[in-house]
mmCIF file of C-alpha atoms in Angstrom:
data_model
loop_
_atom_site.group_PDB
_atom_site.id
_atom_site.type_symbol
_atom_site.label_atom_id
_atom_site.label_comp_id
_atom_site.label_asym_id
_atom_site.label_seq_id
_atom_site.Cartn_x
_atom_site.Cartn_y
_atom_site.Cartn_z
ATOM 1 C CA VAL A 111 -86.046 -124.297 -28.501
ATOM 2 C CA GLU A 112 -87.238 -125.476 -31.907
ATOM 3 C CA ALA A 113 -85.457 -128.258 -33.729
ATOM 4 C CA PRO A 114 -81.703 -127.613 -33.814
ATOM 5 C CA LYS A 115 -80.632 -125.495 -36.781
ATOM 6 C CA SER A 116 -76.972 -125.397 -35.847
ATOM 7 C CA ASP A 117 -74.547 -128.313 -36.085
ATOM 8 C CA ILE A 118 -73.004 -127.726 -32.661
ATOM 9 C CA PHE A 119 -74.586 -127.205 -29.235
ATOM 10 C CA SER A 120 -72.419 -126.907 -26.150
ATOM 11 C CA GLY A 121 -73.466 -126.575 -22.518
ATOM 12 C CA GLY A 122 -71.127 -125.665 -19.707
ATOM 13 C CA LYS A 123 -70.169 -126.486 -16.180
ATOM 14 C CA GLY A 124 -72.780 -127.901 -13.839
ATOM 15 C CA THR A 125 -75.999 -129.587 -14.982
ATOM 16 C CA ASP A 126 -77.421 -128.219 -18.234
ATOM 17 C CA THR A 127 -80.743 -129.001 -19.927
ATOM 18 C CA LEU A 128 -81.353 -128.804 -23.684
ATOM 19 C CA LYS A 129 -85.006 -128.472 -24.724
ATOM 20 C CA VAL A 130 -85.853 -129.505 -28.282
ATOM 21 C CA GLY A 131 -89.167 -129.331 -30.132
ATOM 22 C CA LEU A 132 -89.234 -131.123 -33.486
ATOM 23 C CA GLU A 133 -91.952 -129.352 -35.462
ATOM 24 C CA GLU A 134 -90.851 -130.169 -39.030
ATOM 25 C CA GLU A 135 -89.898 -133.405 -40.740
ATOM 26 C CA LYS A 136 -86.123 -133.702 -40.571
ATOM 27 C CA ASN A 137 -83.209 -135.875 -39.514
ATOM 28 C CA VAL A 138 -81.285 -134.273 -36.648
ATOM 29 C CA LYS A 139 -77.672 -135.353 -36.139
ATOM 30 C CA SER A 140 -76.161 -132.326 -34.423
ATOM 31 C CA GLU A 141 -73.069 -132.340 -32.251
ATOM 32 C CA ILE A 142 -74.270 -131.887 -28.674
ATOM 33 C CA LYS A 143 -71.926 -131.888 -25.714
ATOM 34 C CA GLU A 144 -71.896 -130.858 -22.059
ATOM 35 C CA PHE A 145 -75.696 -131.107 -21.827
ATOM 36 C CA GLU A 146 -76.589 -133.645 -19.153
ATOM 37 C CA LYS A 147 -80.366 -133.502 -19.717
ATOM 38 C CA LEU A 148 -82.480 -133.522 -22.875
ATOM 39 C CA GLU A 149 -86.192 -132.678 -23.001
ATOM 40 C CA ILE A 150 -87.673 -133.425 -26.404
ATOM 41 C CA SER A 151 -91.059 -133.478 -28.136
ATOM 42 C CA PHE A 152 -92.027 -134.788 -31.579
ATOM 43 C CA ASP A 153 -94.690 -132.917 -33.551
ATOM 44 C CA ALA A 154 -93.512 -134.117 -36.963
ATOM 45 C CA ASN A 155 -92.177 -137.331 -38.483
ATOM 46 C CA SER A 156 -88.548 -136.735 -37.522
ATOM 47 C CA VAL A 157 -85.455 -138.717 -36.538
ATOM 48 C CA PHE A 158 -83.108 -137.697 -33.724
ATOM 49 C CA ASP A 159 -79.684 -139.341 -34.084
ATOM 50 C CA PHE A 160 -77.402 -139.418 -31.023
ATOM 51 C CA SER A 161 -74.232 -140.374 -32.900
ATOM 52 C CA ASN A 162 -72.630 -137.013 -32.129
ATOM 53 C CA VAL A 163 -74.034 -136.581 -28.616
ATOM 54 C CA SER A 164 -71.797 -136.849 -25.555
ATOM 55 C CA ASP A 165 -72.184 -136.311 -21.795
ATOM 56 C CA LEU A 166 -75.934 -137.007 -21.862
ATOM 57 C CA GLU A 167 -77.350 -138.642 -18.745
ATOM 58 C CA GLU A 168 -81.125 -138.090 -18.797
ATOM 59 C CA ILE A 169 -83.876 -137.976 -21.430
ATOM 60 C CA LYS A 170 -87.434 -136.773 -20.993
ATOM 61 C CA ILE A 171 -89.968 -137.145 -23.805
ATOM 62 C CA THR A 172 -92.686 -134.532 -23.341
ATOM 63 C CA GLY A 173 -96.162 -134.288 -24.866
ATOM 64 C CA SER A 174 -96.022 -135.034 -28.607
ATOM 65 C CA THR A 175 -98.368 -135.250 -31.591
ATOM 66 C CA SER A 176 -96.126 -137.549 -33.627
ATOM 67 C CA GLY A 177 -94.171 -140.731 -33.022
ATOM 68 C CA VAL A 178 -90.697 -140.846 -31.468
ATOM 69 C CA ASN A 179 -87.716 -141.983 -33.534
ATOM 70 C CA PHE A 180 -84.315 -142.285 -31.818
ATOM 71 C CA GLU A 181 -81.150 -143.579 -33.479
ATOM 72 C CA ASN A 182 -77.919 -144.545 -31.663
ATOM 73 C CA LEU A 183 -79.244 -143.748 -28.212
ATOM 74 C CA PRO A 184 -76.538 -143.912 -25.499
ATOM 75 C CA PHE A 185 -76.659 -147.196 -23.616
ATOM 76 C CA ASN A 186 -75.718 -145.741 -20.216
ATOM 77 C CA LEU A 187 -78.538 -143.275 -19.558
ATOM 78 C CA SER A 188 -79.338 -142.859 -15.872
ATOM 79 C CA GLU A 189 -82.898 -141.596 -16.480
ATOM 80 C CA PHE A 190 -85.422 -142.200 -19.281
ATOM 81 C CA GLU A 191 -88.827 -140.618 -18.714
ATOM 82 C CA VAL A 192 -91.993 -140.227 -20.795
ATOM 83 C CA ILE A 193 -94.625 -137.707 -19.692
ATOM 84 C CA ASP A 194 -97.912 -136.286 -20.970
ATOM 85 C CA SER A 195 -99.963 -137.655 -23.867
ATOM 86 C CA GLN A 196 -98.199 -139.539 -26.681
ATOM 87 C CA ILE A 197 -99.238 -141.072 -30.021
ATOM 88 C CA GLY A 198 -97.785 -142.569 -33.198
ATOM 89 C CA ASP A 199 -95.159 -145.106 -34.180
ATOM 90 C CA TRP A 200 -92.100 -145.264 -31.921
ATOM 91 C CA LEU A 201 -88.659 -146.627 -32.788
ATOM 92 C CA ILE A 202 -85.956 -146.570 -30.118
ATOM 93 C CA LYS A 203 -82.607 -147.863 -31.342
ATOM 94 C CA PHE A 204 -79.647 -147.863 -28.992
ATOM 95 C CA SER A 205 -76.073 -147.751 -30.233
ATOM 96 C CA ASP A 206 -74.825 -150.918 -31.949
ATOM 97 C CA ASN A 207 -73.864 -153.828 -29.685
ATOM 98 C CA SER A 208 -74.680 -151.784 -26.608
ATOM 99 C CA ASP A 209 -76.753 -154.454 -24.796
ATOM 100 C CA SER A 210 -78.641 -151.656 -23.078
ATOM 101 C CA ASN A 211 -80.985 -152.207 -20.137
ATOM 102 C CA PRO A 212 -83.357 -149.214 -20.280
ATOM 103 C CA ILE A 213 -85.683 -148.417 -17.388
ATOM 104 C CA ILE A 214 -88.469 -146.206 -18.731
ATOM 105 C CA LYS A 215 -90.591 -144.207 -16.300
ATOM 106 C CA TRP A 216 -93.888 -143.630 -18.086
ATOM 107 C CA ASN A 217 -95.913 -140.888 -16.399
ATOM 108 C CA ASN A 218 -99.130 -140.088 -18.238
ATOM 109 C CA ASN A 219 -100.847 -137.580 -15.974
ATOM 110 C CA SER A 220 -102.292 -135.516 -18.826
ATOM 111 C CA ALA A 221 -105.979 -134.960 -19.483
ATOM 112 C CA THR A 222 -106.197 -137.733 -22.086
ATOM 113 C CA ASP A 223 -105.114 -141.337 -22.541
ATOM 114 C CA SER A 224 -102.125 -142.193 -24.740
ATOM 115 C CA VAL A 225 -102.571 -144.544 -27.689
ATOM 116 C CA ILE A 226 -99.322 -145.529 -29.383
ATOM 117 C CA THR A 227 -99.534 -147.467 -32.628
ATOM 118 C CA SER A 228 -96.247 -149.304 -32.238
ATOM 119 C CA LEU A 229 -93.214 -149.349 -29.935
ATOM 120 C CA ALA A 230 -90.058 -151.014 -31.256
ATOM 121 C CA PHE A 231 -86.635 -151.443 -29.648
ATOM 122 C CA ASP A 232 -83.228 -152.450 -30.958
ATOM 123 C CA GLU A 233 -79.978 -153.324 -29.155
ATOM 124 C CA ILE A 234 -81.513 -153.929 -25.712
ATOM 125 C CA ASN A 235 -80.707 -156.754 -23.318
ATOM 126 C CA SER A 236 -83.699 -156.074 -21.089
ATOM 127 C CA LEU A 237 -86.661 -153.693 -20.962
ATOM 128 C CA SER A 238 -88.212 -152.302 -17.769
ATOM 129 C CA ILE A 239 -91.239 -149.995 -17.789
ATOM 130 C CA ILE A 240 -92.555 -148.279 -14.672
ATOM 131 C CA SER A 241 -96.017 -146.774 -15.158
ATOM 132 C CA ASN A 242 -96.747 -143.943 -12.724
ATOM 133 C CA GLY A 243 -99.621 -142.206 -14.499
ATOM 134 C CA SER A 244 -103.272 -141.695 -13.658
ATOM 135 C CA LYS A 245 -104.309 -141.964 -17.332
ATOM 136 C CA ASN A 246 -104.175 -145.047 -19.541
ATOM 137 C CA VAL A 247 -101.345 -145.935 -21.910
ATOM 138 C CA ASP A 248 -102.277 -148.297 -24.760
ATOM 139 C CA ILE A 249 -99.385 -149.518 -26.917
ATOM 140 C CA ASN A 250 -100.990 -151.472 -29.762
ATOM 141 C CA SER A 251 -97.856 -153.293 -30.908
ATOM 142 C CA LEU A 252 -94.585 -154.112 -29.120
ATOM 143 C CA SER A 253 -91.369 -155.243 -30.813
ATOM 144 C CA LEU A 254 -88.380 -156.346 -28.735
ATOM 145 C CA ASP A 255 -84.862 -157.083 -29.938
ATOM 146 C CA ASP A 256 -85.385 -160.635 -31.155
ATOM 147 C CA ASN A 257 -81.714 -161.545 -30.797
ATOM 148 C CA ASP A 258 -80.871 -159.908 -27.487
ATOM 149 C CA THR A 259 -83.830 -159.127 -25.226
ATOM 150 C CA SER A 260 -83.910 -161.670 -22.394
ATOM 151 C CA SER A 261 -86.043 -159.886 -19.759
ATOM 152 C CA LEU A 262 -89.265 -157.858 -19.772
ATOM 153 C CA ASN A 263 -90.315 -156.102 -16.555
ATOM 154 C CA ILE A 264 -93.496 -154.045 -16.117
ATOM 155 C CA SER A 265 -94.602 -152.278 -12.948
ATOM 156 C CA ASN A 266 -97.793 -150.205 -12.573
ATOM 157 C CA ASN A 267 -97.741 -147.880 -9.566
ATOM 158 C CA ASN A 268 -100.841 -145.764 -10.252
ATOM 159 C CA ASP A 269 -104.455 -146.005 -11.419
ATOM 160 C CA GLY A 270 -103.968 -145.699 -15.179
ATOM 161 C CA ASN A 271 -104.018 -148.965 -17.109
ATOM 162 C CA PHE A 272 -100.882 -149.952 -19.025
ATOM 163 C CA LEU A 273 -101.552 -152.100 -22.097
ATOM 164 C CA LEU A 274 -98.775 -153.636 -24.196
ATOM 165 C CA SER A 275 -99.334 -155.231 -27.605
ATOM 166 C CA SER A 276 -103.088 -155.116 -27.136
ATOM 167 C CA THR A 277 -103.901 -155.538 -30.841
ATOM 168 C CA SER A 278 -101.124 -157.762 -32.185
ATOM 169 C CA LYS A 279 -98.854 -160.674 -31.338
ATOM 170 C CA ILE A 280 -95.309 -160.110 -30.089
ATOM 171 C CA GLU A 281 -93.225 -161.955 -32.661
ATOM 172 C CA THR A 282 -89.793 -160.784 -31.492
ATOM 173 C CA SER A 283 -89.360 -162.822 -28.320
ATOM 174 C CA SER A 284 -86.955 -165.591 -29.361
ATOM 175 C CA SER A 285 -84.395 -164.600 -26.709
ATOM 176 C CA LEU A 286 -86.883 -163.809 -23.950
ATOM 177 C CA GLU A 287 -86.269 -165.747 -20.747
ATOM 178 C CA ASN A 288 -88.021 -163.765 -18.009
ATOM 179 C CA ILE A 289 -91.263 -161.794 -17.625
ATOM 180 C CA ASN A 290 -91.983 -159.954 -14.373
ATOM 181 C CA ILE A 291 -95.233 -157.965 -13.979
ATOM 182 C CA VAL A 292 -96.345 -156.101 -10.837
ATOM 183 C CA THR A 293 -99.356 -153.892 -10.030
ATOM 184 C CA ASN A 294 -99.244 -151.818 -6.850
ATOM 185 C CA GLN A 295 -102.376 -149.638 -7.170
ATOM 186 C CA GLY A 296 -105.652 -149.741 -9.137
ATOM 187 C CA GLY A 297 -104.191 -149.700 -12.639
ATOM 188 C CA ASP A 298 -104.106 -152.904 -14.680
ATOM 189 C CA VAL A 299 -101.290 -154.341 -16.772
ATOM 190 C CA LYS A 300 -102.167 -156.205 -19.933
ATOM 191 C CA LEU A 301 -99.538 -157.979 -22.040
ATOM 192 C CA GLY A 302 -101.215 -159.227 -25.205
ATOM 193 C CA SER A 303 -104.814 -160.426 -25.054
ATOM 194 C CA VAL A 304 -106.350 -163.704 -23.949
ATOM 195 C CA GLN A 305 -109.661 -163.008 -25.706
ATOM 196 C CA ASP A 306 -108.082 -162.042 -29.025
ATOM 197 C CA ASN A 307 -105.295 -164.637 -28.803
ATOM 198 C CA PHE A 308 -102.486 -162.075 -28.917
ATOM 199 C CA GLY A 309 -99.396 -163.184 -27.041
ATOM 200 C CA LEU A 310 -95.767 -164.249 -27.473
ATOM 201 C CA ASP A 311 -95.310 -167.058 -29.975
ATOM 202 C CA LYS A 312 -91.531 -167.431 -30.002
ATOM 203 C CA LEU A 313 -90.367 -168.478 -26.552
ATOM 204 C CA GLN A 314 -87.674 -171.054 -27.187
ATOM 205 C CA ASN A 315 -85.631 -169.916 -24.177
ATOM 206 C CA PHE A 316 -88.387 -168.922 -21.771
ATOM 207 C CA LYS A 317 -87.801 -169.800 -18.099
ATOM 208 C CA ASN A 318 -89.610 -167.564 -15.600
ATOM 209 C CA LEU A 319 -92.997 -165.849 -15.316
ATOM 210 C CA ILE A 320 -93.559 -163.776 -12.160
ATOM 211 C CA LEU A 321 -96.907 -162.024 -11.597
ATOM 212 C CA SER A 322 -97.750 -159.972 -8.501
ATOM 213 C CA ALA A 323 -101.114 -158.171 -8.550
ATOM 214 C CA SER A 324 -102.569 -155.701 -6.062
ATOM 215 C CA ASN A 325 -106.118 -156.065 -4.754
ATOM 216 C CA SER A 326 -107.525 -153.880 -7.541
ATOM 217 C CA GLY A 327 -104.834 -153.876 -10.230
ATOM 218 C CA ASN A 328 -105.379 -156.831 -12.551
ATOM 219 C CA ILE A 329 -102.762 -158.574 -14.685
ATOM 220 C CA GLU A 330 -103.527 -160.286 -17.976
ATOM 221 C CA VAL A 331 -101.002 -162.147 -20.114
ATOM 222 C CA GLY A 332 -101.882 -163.529 -23.525
ATOM 223 C CA PRO A 333 -100.782 -166.921 -24.836
ATOM 224 C CA LEU A 334 -97.191 -167.894 -24.069
ATOM 225 C CA GLY A 335 -95.934 -170.086 -26.839
ATOM 226 C CA LEU A 336 -98.737 -172.363 -27.958
ATOM 227 C CA THR A 337 -100.553 -172.590 -24.616
ATOM 228 C CA ASN A 338 -102.785 -169.962 -23.050
ATOM 229 C CA ILE A 339 -101.939 -170.452 -19.368
ATOM 230 C CA ILE A 340 -103.116 -167.155 -17.840
#
């Protein structure tokens, strides 16, 4: 369906899927209940507010030509998936004081690479990204929750490269304690940039760095604090 034009959407018994395409600039804050799955695309500079959404378990972001903007996202989602090509500025804000631990399955198997200008999170305790795509994903700038995010986990299970904060420093890492990066196939993972001196400056509480690379999937981590150790 196109962007919701009604204030109330109700599913029914069993597992129901609501498909939303945001094609005009607007703020959506509809009442949505008894839909367990949401498939959504952004083709305009819009905001989707989950304040009045209940019963939701899974979100899938499909191919979009504009950035994603979520407000008050439920903290207890069982599935968070991104597919196809994506662009733009992304802001993903979970509900206040939720201490969410999202696990995002990023599957770019489209015909083109994805280049995202910025990806920002709020109200998350940890962030895990699993890259399963054959095409590259390049996220120019990453912003964590400076007060709450203690763990960052990245796993690349396919041949597309996954690049995080490739063109800017990550300046929201004051609470970060753990970084865990794994490559299992031919795709690389890059967090910051050694050559361009992009890394994580604020690491007052940092404790653990775990890197596990496959034979052909490289891992690069930019400067951690004031010392470039990788």
